[in-house]
Amino acid sequence: MQKLTQRASWKALQAHFEQMKNVHMRDMFAEDEGRFAKFSTQMDDILLDFSKNRINDETFRLLCDLARECDVEGWRDQMFAGEPINISEFRPVLHTALRNRSNTPVYVDGENVMPKINRVLAQMRYFTERVRGGHLRGYTGQLITDVVNIGIGGSDLGPHVVCDSMKPFAQRGLNVHFVSNVDPTHLTEILKFVQPESTLFIVSSKTFTTQETLLNAHSARRWFVELTCNEKAVARHFVAVTTNRQAAAKFGILDENMFEFWDWVGGRYSLWSAIGLPIALYLGMDRFEEMLEGAHAMDMHFCAAPLEKNIPVILALLGIWYNNFFDAQSYGIMAYNQYLRRLPAYLQQLDMESNGKTIDRQGQRVDYLTGPIIWGETGSNCQHAFFQLMHQGTKPVPSDFLIPARTRNPLGEQHTVLLANYFAQTRALMKGKTREEALEELQEAGTPQDVIDQVLPHRIFEGNKPTNSIIFENLDPRTLGALLAMYEHKVFVQGIIWNINSFDQWGVEYGKELASDILQELSRDEEVSQYDDSTNNLINYYRMMKFSD
Ligand code: F6P
């Protein structure tokens, strides 16, 4: 297996970078009036404008060459076909099968898994329609008014971002809450607002062994029994989403209230499975399936579009261009829509838990940068938080700017103002403000020369800050499904090019192991000394305070 940095296309990009690093986008736009047409593409109503990037025709050609040389299309076909590409867990990666609306067979170990996927979808539909229709009630006969999802990571972030984003499509009178943190404050603050008689708890855990989720689930169970004095009623108010039916049964979940999924679905790729149960309860199964359809449409685009018009591939290649050639350490997600405020948190796990890796598929340490740091904020708030750095800082932050053309909350001209800011910010980041432009502004304002001399350097904007603009008509279940699948496939393509396994997460296990060891120490009353000097002193300082009561 040829090392990435030895590949012909990689070396060509390195040489090409030396030319491009001093080229300004302002000049490329001035020289080519057809730049947008060349560097934009569309899937349904989702338009990707990637013309505000530090690329020219040659750059784009070399990047697509890199994708071809890394056999991105071959690996893609392997993933969709159920090959065990998760090489450290010896598993297929088949979140795409969960939304395979064509229902063409998908085989795992010789078994077509579509029937069991459809069986769980039918179980979700039956259950959610009975809850939403008032046929399945609490043990006292009260309607279910609150759903509390207890899960963390992929068992929280996916359903959480979807429920947050799809509020306008939710059924009135049914609220969804998400508890994830083992910090007792998280569950405590949620339980203040719900009544046991009208609350349904969903224990979401692929493994049903995650410490935070089990502790929160048992605490919620205790709360329920203490308030209702009715242990038997637990079975009516707790359901489970898991691959581990035995552990769920041990918790007290009835078999008919278990919603299964499978080990070939990664946690951070699982919102399309029964992990999406809170979504289906909140929005209804029809809307949940619209979301699946949107993701399936993006899957078909990813499988069929030529690399040069393939949205996930283009996003992935541009990310690599900045990460590996411009040394950009992070990537920004600027969603100009308040419903998408949790999108950066969701994409952090999707991207950073997938591609935060150092060892390649051959077990060797990579000699290049891999996954970026993902962060972001809604627009226009981002402009009043960190856009100073974006415009005049020393660190490049390539970013995606997303916005729906239409709002569901018309309020005077506010959405139009949001759009104006959206369009203006990527333009300003691209073109900047030259010394001549800044000087002319100050002179036109009648600024005294001595003041101009003092302030002019601070009023110049270098520009040449790359952004992708992603605009679509409405933020609805179908479009959201397509956008989330778009990012899944972007992460996949980057992982293939970086030659890493994007589908395991051994790095999160080590901290958990150390925590369970230290947990034992915190309940003992003698000082600790077996750890490093910092950890020993921190624990002993805590113990001093704890036992000073
Ligand atoms: O963060 C580690 C991780 O294993 C994630 O991959 C997963 O989404 C999360 O913990 C929760 O795991 P589970 O769904 O098994 O409780």
Coordinates of C-alpha atoms and ligand atoms in Angstrom, one line a residue:
M1 CA 0.0 0.0 0.0
Q2 CA 1.6 3.2 -1.2
K3 CA 2.0 5.9 1.5
L4 CA -0.3 8.8 1.0
T5 CA 2.6 11.3 0.8
Q6 CA 4.3 9.2 -1.8
R7 CA 1.4 9.3 -4.2
A8 CA 1.8 11.1 -7.4
S9 CA -1.3 13.3 -6.9
W10 CA -0.1 14.2 -3.4
K11 CA 3.3 15.3 -4.6
A12 CA 1.7 17.2 -7.5
L13 CA -0.6 19.0 -5.0
Q14 CA 2.5 19.9 -2.8
A15 CA 4.2 21.5 -5.9
H16 CA 0.9 23.2 -6.9
F17 CA 0.5 24.6 -3.4
E18 CA 3.7 26.6 -3.8
Q19 CA 2.0 28.4 -6.6
M20 CA -1.4 28.8 -5.0
K21 CA -0.3 29.9 -1.6
N22 CA 0.1 33.5 -2.7
V23 CA -2.8 33.7 -5.1
H24 CA -5.7 35.8 -3.9
M25 CA -9.3 34.8 -4.5
R26 CA -10.1 38.4 -5.2
D27 CA -7.9 38.2 -8.3
M28 CA -9.2 34.8 -9.4
F29 CA -12.8 36.2 -9.3
A30 CA -11.6 39.2 -11.3
E31 CA -10.0 37.0 -13.9
D32 CA -12.8 34.5 -14.4
E33 CA -16.4 35.7 -14.5
G34 CA -17.6 32.1 -14.8
R35 CA -16.0 31.0 -11.5
F36 CA -19.3 30.3 -9.8
A37 CA -20.6 28.1 -12.6
K38 CA -17.3 26.1 -12.6
F39 CA -17.1 25.7 -8.8
S40 CA -20.7 25.0 -7.7
T41 CA -22.9 21.9 -7.8
Q42 CA -26.4 20.9 -6.7
M43 CA -28.3 17.9 -5.3
D44 CA -32.1 18.5 -5.4
D45 CA -32.4 22.0 -3.9
I46 CA -29.1 21.9 -2.0
L47 CA -26.7 24.2 -3.7
L48 CA -23.0 24.0 -2.9
D49 CA -21.0 27.1 -3.9
F50 CA -17.4 26.3 -3.4
S51 CA -16.1 29.1 -5.6
K52 CA -14.9 31.1 -2.5
N53 CA -12.0 28.6 -2.1
R54 CA -8.3 29.0 -2.7
I55 CA -8.4 26.8 -5.8
N56 CA -8.2 27.1 -9.6
D57 CA -8.9 24.6 -12.3
E58 CA -5.6 22.9 -11.8
T59 CA -6.1 22.6 -8.0
F60 CA -9.6 21.0 -8.5
R61 CA -8.2 18.6 -11.1
L62 CA -5.4 17.5 -8.8
L63 CA -7.7 17.1 -5.8
C64 CA -10.0 14.9 -7.9
D65 CA -6.9 12.9 -9.1
L66 CA -6.1 12.3 -5.4
A67 CA -9.6 10.9 -4.8
R68 CA -9.2 8.6 -7.8
E69 CA -5.7 7.5 -6.8
C70 CA -7.0 6.7 -3.3
D71 CA -9.8 4.7 -4.9
V72 CA -12.5 6.6 -3.0
E73 CA -15.2 5.2 -5.3
G74 CA -14.0 1.6 -4.8
W75 CA -14.0 2.0 -1.0
R76 CA -17.4 3.7 -1.2
D77 CA -18.8 0.7 -3.1
Q78 CA -17.3 -1.6 -0.5
M79 CA -19.0 0.2 2.3
F80 CA -22.4 0.2 0.6
A81 CA -21.9 -3.5 -0.2
G82 CA -21.4 -4.4 3.5
E83 CA -17.7 -5.3 3.3
P84 CA -15.9 -5.3 6.7
I85 CA -14.1 -2.0 6.2
N86 CA -14.1 -1.3 10.0
I87 CA -10.8 -3.3 10.2
S88 CA -10.1 -3.1 14.0
E89 CA -13.6 -4.3 14.9
F90 CA -13.9 -6.6 11.9
R91 CA -17.3 -5.2 11.0
P92 CA -19.2 -3.8 8.0
V93 CA -20.2 -0.1 8.1
L94 CA -23.9 -0.1 7.1
H95 CA -25.7 3.0 8.4
T96 CA -26.6 3.5 4.7
A97 CA -28.7 0.3 4.8
L98 CA -30.9 1.9 7.6
R99 CA -32.2 4.4 5.0
N100 CA -32.1 2.2 2.0
R101 CA -35.5 3.2 0.7
S102 CA -35.0 1.2 -2.5
N103 CA -35.1 -1.9 -0.3
T104 CA -32.6 -3.7 -2.6
P105 CA -30.9 -6.5 -0.6
V106 CA -27.9 -5.7 1.6
Y107 CA -26.0 -8.7 2.8
V108 CA -24.1 -9.2 6.1
D109 CA -22.6 -12.6 6.5
G110 CA -24.9 -13.9 3.8
E111 CA -28.1 -12.6 5.4
N112 CA -30.1 -9.9 3.7
V113 CA -30.5 -7.4 6.5
M114 CA -33.3 -5.3 5.0
P115 CA -36.1 -7.5 6.4
K116 CA -35.0 -6.9 10.0
I117 CA -34.3 -3.2 9.4
N118 CA -37.9 -2.9 8.1
R119 CA -39.2 -4.9 11.0
V120 CA -37.7 -2.5 13.5
L121 CA -39.1 0.5 11.4
A122 CA -42.5 -1.1 11.7
Q123 CA -42.1 -1.6 15.4
M124 CA -41.1 2.0 15.8
R125 CA -44.1 3.1 13.7
Y126 CA -46.6 1.0 15.8
F127 CA -45.1 2.1 19.1
T128 CA -44.9 5.8 18.2
E129 CA -48.4 6.0 16.7
R130 CA -49.8 4.4 19.8
V131 CA -48.0 6.9 22.1
R132 CA -48.8 9.9 20.0
G133 CA -52.4 8.8 19.4
G134 CA -53.0 8.4 23.2
H135 CA -53.6 4.6 23.0
L136 CA -50.4 3.8 24.9
R137 CA -50.6 5.8 28.2
G138 CA -48.9 5.9 31.6
Y139 CA -49.8 3.4 34.3
T140 CA -52.4 5.8 35.7
G141 CA -54.0 6.3 32.3
Q142 CA -52.4 9.7 31.7
L143 CA -51.3 10.7 28.2
I144 CA -47.5 10.6 27.7
T145 CA -46.5 14.3 27.6
D146 CA -42.8 14.0 28.0
V147 CA -40.1 11.7 26.6
V148 CA -36.7 11.6 28.3
N149 CA -33.9 10.1 26.1
I150 CA -31.1 8.8 28.3
G151 CA -28.0 8.3 26.2
I152 CA -24.6 9.9 25.3
G153 CA -22.5 10.4 22.3
G154 CA -24.1 8.9 19.2
S155 CA -27.0 7.8 21.4
D156 CA -27.8 11.4 22.2
L157 CA -26.2 13.9 19.7
G158 CA -28.0 12.6 16.6
P159 CA -31.5 12.5 17.8
H160 CA -30.9 15.7 19.8
V161 CA -29.7 17.7 16.8
V162 CA -32.7 16.4 14.7
C163 CA -35.3 17.1 17.4
D164 CA -33.9 20.6 18.0
S165 CA -33.8 21.3 14.3
M166 CA -37.3 20.0 13.5
K167 CA -39.2 21.8 16.3
P168 CA -41.7 23.3 13.8
F169 CA -42.7 19.7 12.7
A170 CA -43.3 18.4 16.3
Q171 CA -46.7 17.4 17.7
R172 CA -47.9 19.8 20.3
G173 CA -48.2 18.4 23.8
L174 CA -45.3 15.9 23.4
N175 CA -42.0 17.3 24.7
V176 CA -38.6 15.5 24.2
H177 CA -35.7 16.0 26.7
F178 CA -32.2 14.7 26.4
V179 CA -30.1 13.6 29.4
S180 CA -26.5 12.6 28.7
N181 CA -24.0 13.9 31.2
V182 CA -23.2 11.8 34.3
D183 CA -23.1 15.1 36.2
P184 CA -26.2 14.6 38.4
T185 CA -27.3 18.2 37.5
H186 CA -28.3 17.1 34.0
L187 CA -30.9 14.5 35.0
T188 CA -31.9 16.5 38.1
E189 CA -32.7 19.6 36.1
I190 CA -34.8 17.7 33.6
L191 CA -36.8 15.8 36.2
K192 CA -37.9 19.0 37.8
F193 CA -40.1 19.6 34.7
V194 CA -41.7 16.1 34.2
Q195 CA -44.2 13.9 36.1
P196 CA -43.6 10.2 36.4
E197 CA -47.2 9.3 35.4
S198 CA -46.9 11.0 32.0
T199 CA -43.2 10.4 31.2
L200 CA -41.6 7.8 29.0
F201 CA -37.9 7.1 29.4
I202 CA -35.9 5.8 26.5
V203 CA -32.6 4.2 27.6
S204 CA -30.5 4.5 24.4
S205 CA -27.2 2.6 24.4
K206 CA -25.7 0.5 21.7
T207 CA -23.7 -1.5 24.2
F208 CA -26.0 -1.0 27.3
T209 CA -22.7 -0.8 29.2
T210 CA -21.9 3.0 29.0
Q211 CA -21.3 4.2 32.6
E212 CA -23.1 7.6 32.2
T213 CA -26.2 6.1 30.6
L214 CA -26.6 3.3 33.0
L215 CA -26.1 5.6 36.1
N216 CA -28.7 8.0 34.7
A217 CA -31.1 5.2 33.8
H218 CA -30.9 3.7 37.3
S219 CA -31.3 7.2 38.9
A220 CA -34.3 7.9 36.7
R221 CA -35.7 4.5 37.7
R222 CA -35.2 5.2 41.4
W223 CA -36.9 8.6 40.9
F224 CA -39.8 7.0 39.2
V225 CA -40.3 4.2 41.9
E226 CA -39.8 6.6 44.8
L227 CA -42.5 9.0 43.4
T228 CA -45.0 6.4 42.3
C229 CA -44.3 3.6 44.8
N230 CA -45.0 1.3 41.9
E231 CA -42.1 -0.9 40.8
K232 CA -44.3 -2.7 38.4
A233 CA -45.1 0.5 36.5
V234 CA -41.4 0.8 35.5
A235 CA -42.1 -1.6 32.6
R236 CA -44.6 0.8 31.1
H237 CA -42.5 3.9 31.4
F238 CA -39.0 2.6 30.3
V239 CA -38.1 1.3 26.9
A240 CA -34.6 0.5 25.5
V241 CA -32.8 1.0 22.2
T242 CA -29.8 -1.3 22.1
T243 CA -27.9 -4.2 20.5
N244 CA -27.6 -5.8 24.0
R245 CA -31.1 -7.3 24.7
Q246 CA -29.9 -9.3 27.7
A247 CA -28.6 -6.3 29.6
A248 CA -31.8 -4.4 28.8
A249 CA -33.9 -7.2 30.1
K250 CA -31.8 -7.2 33.3
F251 CA -32.7 -3.5 33.7
G252 CA -36.4 -4.4 33.6
I253 CA -37.2 -3.6 30.0
L254 CA -40.0 -5.7 28.5
D255 CA -39.1 -7.6 25.3
E256 CA -41.8 -5.7 23.4
N257 CA -40.3 -2.4 24.5
M258 CA -36.8 -3.2 23.2
F259 CA -35.9 -1.7 19.8
E260 CA -32.8 -3.3 18.4
F261 CA -30.0 -2.3 16.1
W262 CA -26.9 -4.0 15.1
D263 CA -23.1 -3.8 15.6
W264 CA -22.6 -2.8 11.9
V265 CA -24.1 0.5 12.8
G266 CA -21.5 2.9 14.4
G267 CA -22.8 4.9 17.4
R268 CA -22.1 8.2 15.7
Y269 CA -23.8 7.0 12.5
S270 CA -26.9 5.5 14.3
L271 CA -29.6 8.2 14.3
W272 CA -31.2 6.5 11.3
S273 CA -31.7 3.3 13.4
A274 CA -34.0 2.9 16.4
I275 CA -31.7 5.4 18.2
G276 CA -34.0 7.8 16.3
L277 CA -36.9 6.7 18.4
P278 CA -37.2 10.1 20.2
I279 CA -37.3 11.7 16.7
A280 CA -40.1 9.5 15.6
L281 CA -42.0 10.1 18.8
Y282 CA -41.5 13.9 18.6
L283 CA -42.1 14.3 14.8
G284 CA -44.1 11.2 13.9
M285 CA -42.9 8.2 11.9
D286 CA -43.8 9.9 8.5
R287 CA -41.4 12.7 9.2
F288 CA -38.7 10.3 10.4
E289 CA -39.1 8.4 7.2
E290 CA -38.9 11.7 5.2
M291 CA -35.5 12.2 6.9
L292 CA -34.5 8.7 5.8
E293 CA -35.5 9.5 2.3
G294 CA -33.4 12.7 2.3
A295 CA -30.4 10.7 3.5
H296 CA -31.0 8.1 0.8
A297 CA -31.2 10.8 -1.9
M298 CA -27.7 12.0 -0.7
D299 CA -26.5 8.4 -0.7
M300 CA -27.6 8.0 -4.3
H301 CA -25.9 11.3 -5.2
F302 CA -22.7 10.1 -3.5
C303 CA -22.8 6.8 -5.4
A304 CA -23.7 8.2 -8.8
A305 CA -22.4 11.8 -9.2
P306 CA -19.0 12.1 -10.9
L307 CA -16.3 13.2 -8.4
E308 CA -16.2 16.7 -9.9
K309 CA -19.9 17.2 -9.1
N310 CA -20.1 15.1 -6.0
I311 CA -20.9 17.2 -2.9
P312 CA -19.4 15.0 -0.2
V313 CA -16.3 14.4 -2.2
I314 CA -15.8 18.1 -3.0
L315 CA -16.2 19.0 0.7
A316 CA -13.8 16.3 1.7
L317 CA -11.1 17.3 -0.8
L318 CA -11.3 21.0 0.1
G319 CA -11.0 20.1 3.7
I320 CA -7.9 18.1 3.0
W321 CA -6.5 20.9 0.8
Y322 CA -6.6 23.3 3.9
N323 CA -5.8 20.7 6.6
N324 CA -2.8 19.1 4.9
F325 CA -1.4 21.9 2.6
F326 CA -2.4 25.2 4.4
D327 CA -1.9 23.6 7.8
A328 CA -5.4 24.7 9.0
Q329 CA -5.9 23.0 12.3
S330 CA -9.7 23.4 12.6
Y331 CA -12.9 23.6 10.5
G332 CA -15.8 25.9 11.1
I333 CA -19.5 25.2 10.9
M334 CA -21.6 28.3 10.6
A335 CA -25.3 27.5 10.4
Y336 CA -27.3 30.6 9.8
N337 CA -30.4 29.1 11.4
Q338 CA -31.2 29.0 15.1
Y339 CA -32.8 25.5 14.8
L340 CA -29.3 24.2 13.8
R341 CA -27.6 25.4 16.9
R342 CA -26.6 21.8 17.9
L343 CA -25.2 21.0 14.5
P344 CA -21.5 21.7 15.4
A345 CA -21.8 19.5 18.5
Y346 CA -23.2 16.6 16.4
L347 CA -20.5 17.1 13.7
Q348 CA -17.8 17.2 16.4
Q349 CA -18.5 13.6 17.3
L350 CA -19.1 12.5 13.7
D351 CA -15.9 14.0 12.4
M352 CA -13.5 14.0 15.4
E353 CA -14.4 10.5 16.7
S354 CA -14.1 9.2 13.2
N355 CA -10.9 10.8 12.0
G356 CA -9.1 11.7 15.1
K357 CA -6.7 8.9 14.4
T358 CA -2.9 8.5 14.1
I359 CA -2.5 4.9 13.0
D360 CA -3.2 4.0 9.4
R361 CA -4.9 0.9 8.0
Q362 CA -1.6 -0.9 7.8
G363 CA -0.9 -0.2 11.5
Q364 CA 1.7 2.4 10.8
R365 CA 1.9 5.9 12.4
V366 CA 0.8 8.5 9.8
D367 CA 3.3 11.2 8.8
Y368 CA 0.6 13.8 7.9
L369 CA -2.3 15.6 9.7
T370 CA -5.6 13.8 9.9
G371 CA -9.0 14.9 11.4
P372 CA -9.5 18.6 12.0
I373 CA -11.0 20.3 15.1
I374 CA -14.6 20.9 14.4
W375 CA -16.4 23.9 15.9
G376 CA -18.9 26.6 15.1
E377 CA -21.9 28.6 16.1
T378 CA -25.2 29.8 14.6
G379 CA -25.2 32.9 12.5
S380 CA -25.5 35.7 13.2
N381 CA -24.2 35.1 16.7
C382 CA -20.9 33.8 15.3
Q383 CA -20.2 37.3 14.0
H384 CA -20.3 38.7 17.5
A385 CA -18.2 36.0 19.1
F386 CA -15.2 35.0 17.0
F387 CA -15.5 36.6 13.5
Q388 CA -12.8 39.1 14.5
L389 CA -10.3 36.2 14.4
M390 CA -11.9 34.8 11.2
H391 CA -11.4 38.2 9.5
Q392 CA -8.1 39.5 11.0
G393 CA -6.6 36.6 12.9
T394 CA -3.4 34.7 12.1
K395 CA -5.1 31.3 11.9
P396 CA -7.0 30.1 8.8
V397 CA -10.4 28.6 9.6
P398 CA -12.0 27.1 6.4
S399 CA -15.7 27.0 7.1
D400 CA -19.1 25.9 5.8
F401 CA -21.8 28.5 5.8
L402 CA -25.3 26.9 5.7
I403 CA -28.7 28.6 5.4
P404 CA -32.3 27.9 4.3
A405 CA -33.7 30.4 1.9
R406 CA -37.0 30.4 3.6
T407 CA -37.8 30.8 7.3
R408 CA -40.7 29.2 9.2
N409 CA -40.9 32.2 11.5
P410 CA -41.5 35.3 9.4
L411 CA -40.9 38.3 11.7
G412 CA -40.7 41.5 9.7
E413 CA -37.5 41.6 7.7
Q414 CA -35.4 39.7 10.2
H415 CA -34.8 36.7 8.0
T416 CA -33.9 39.0 5.1
V417 CA -31.3 40.6 7.4
L418 CA -30.0 37.2 8.3
L419 CA -29.6 36.4 4.6
A420 CA -27.8 39.7 4.0
N421 CA -25.4 38.9 6.7
Y422 CA -24.9 35.4 5.4
F423 CA -24.1 36.6 1.9
A424 CA -21.9 39.5 3.2
Q425 CA -19.7 37.5 5.5
T426 CA -18.4 35.0 3.0
R427 CA -17.9 37.9 0.5
A428 CA -16.0 39.9 3.1
L429 CA -13.9 36.9 4.1
M430 CA -13.0 36.3 0.5
K431 CA -12.3 39.8 -0.8
G432 CA -11.0 41.5 2.4
K433 CA -10.4 45.2 2.3
T434 CA -7.3 46.6 0.7
R435 CA -5.2 49.4 2.1
E436 CA -6.4 51.7 -0.7
E437 CA -10.1 50.8 0.1
A438 CA -9.6 51.4 3.8
L439 CA -7.7 54.7 3.2
E440 CA -10.5 55.9 0.8
E441 CA -13.1 55.1 3.5
L442 CA -11.3 57.0 6.2
Q443 CA -10.7 60.0 3.9
E444 CA -14.3 60.1 2.7
A445 CA -15.3 60.2 6.4
G446 CA -13.1 63.3 6.8
T447 CA -10.7 61.5 9.2
P448 CA -7.7 63.7 10.1
Q449 CA -4.4 62.5 8.6
D450 CA -2.8 61.9 12.0
V451 CA -5.7 59.7 12.9
I452 CA -5.5 57.9 9.6
D453 CA -1.8 57.2 10.1
Q454 CA -2.7 55.7 13.5
V455 CA -5.7 53.6 12.6
L456 CA -5.2 52.6 8.9
P457 CA -3.2 49.4 9.5
H458 CA -6.0 48.2 11.8
R459 CA -8.7 48.7 9.2
I460 CA -7.1 46.5 6.5
F461 CA -8.5 43.0 5.9
E462 CA -6.3 40.5 4.2
G463 CA -9.2 38.4 2.9
N464 CA -8.5 35.2 1.1
K465 CA -10.3 33.3 3.9
P466 CA -12.0 30.2 2.3
T467 CA -15.6 29.3 2.8
N468 CA -18.2 26.9 1.3
S469 CA -21.8 28.2 0.9
I470 CA -24.5 25.7 1.3
I471 CA -28.0 27.1 0.6
F472 CA -31.3 25.1 0.4
E473 CA -35.0 26.1 0.2
N474 CA -36.3 24.8 3.5
L475 CA -35.0 23.2 6.7
D476 CA -37.3 20.2 6.7
P477 CA -36.8 16.5 7.6
R478 CA -35.9 15.5 4.1
T479 CA -33.3 18.3 3.6
L480 CA -31.9 17.7 7.1
G481 CA -31.5 14.0 6.3
A482 CA -29.6 14.9 3.2
L483 CA -27.3 17.4 4.9
L484 CA -26.4 14.9 7.8
A485 CA -25.7 12.2 5.2
M486 CA -23.6 14.7 3.2
Y487 CA -21.3 15.2 6.3
E488 CA -21.2 11.4 7.0
H489 CA -19.9 10.8 3.5
K490 CA -17.5 13.8 3.7
V491 CA -15.9 12.2 6.8
F492 CA -15.8 8.8 5.0
V493 CA -14.0 10.2 2.0
Q494 CA -11.4 12.0 4.2
G495 CA -10.8 8.9 6.2
I496 CA -10.2 6.9 3.0
I497 CA -7.7 9.4 1.7
W498 CA -5.9 9.6 5.0
N499 CA -5.9 5.8 5.0
I500 CA -7.3 5.5 8.5
N501 CA -10.2 3.5 10.0
S502 CA -12.9 6.1 10.6
F503 CA -15.2 3.6 12.3
D504 CA -13.6 2.5 15.6
Q505 CA -13.1 4.7 18.7
W506 CA -10.5 3.0 20.9
G507 CA -9.3 6.4 22.1
V508 CA -12.4 6.9 24.2
E509 CA -12.0 3.6 26.1
Y510 CA -8.7 4.5 27.8
G511 CA -10.1 7.4 29.8
K512 CA -13.0 5.3 30.9
E513 CA -10.7 2.6 32.2
L514 CA -8.6 5.1 34.3
A515 CA -11.9 6.7 35.6
S516 CA -13.2 3.4 37.0
D517 CA -9.9 2.8 38.8
I518 CA -9.9 6.3 40.3
L519 CA -13.5 5.9 41.2
Q520 CA -12.6 3.1 43.6
E521 CA -10.0 5.4 45.3
L522 CA -12.4 8.3 45.8
S523 CA -14.6 6.2 48.1
R524 CA -11.6 5.1 50.3
D525 CA -10.5 7.3 53.2
E526 CA -6.7 7.1 52.8
E527 CA -4.7 9.4 50.7
V528 CA -3.6 8.3 47.2
S529 CA 0.0 8.1 46.1
Q530 CA 0.1 5.6 43.3
Y531 CA -0.6 8.0 40.5
D532 CA 1.5 10.8 39.0
D533 CA 2.2 13.7 41.4
S534 CA -0.4 15.9 39.8
T535 CA -3.2 13.4 40.0
N536 CA -2.2 12.3 43.5
N537 CA -2.4 16.0 44.7
L538 CA -5.6 16.8 42.9
I539 CA -7.4 13.8 44.4
N540 CA -6.0 14.4 47.9
Y541 CA -7.0 18.1 47.7
Y542 CA -10.5 17.0 46.7
R543 CA -10.5 14.5 49.6
M544 CA -9.4 17.2 52.0
M545 CA -12.4 19.3 51.0
K546 CA -14.8 16.3 50.9
F547 CA -13.9 15.1 54.3
S548 CA -13.7 18.5 55.9
D549 CA -17.5 18.6 56.3
Ligands
F6P1 O1 -17.8 8.0 22.7 C1 -17.6 6.6 22.8 C2 -18.9 5.9 22.4 O2 -18.7 4.6 22.3 C3 -19.5 6.5 21.1 O3 -18.9 5.9 20.0 C4 -20.9 6.1 21.3 O4 -21.8 6.8 20.5 C5 -21.1 6.5 22.8 O5 -19.9 6.1 23.4 C6 -22.3 5.8 23.5 O6 -22.1 4.4 23.4 P1 -23.4 3.5 23.7 O7 -24.5 3.9 22.6 O8 -22.9 2.1 23.5 O9 -23.9 3.8 25.1

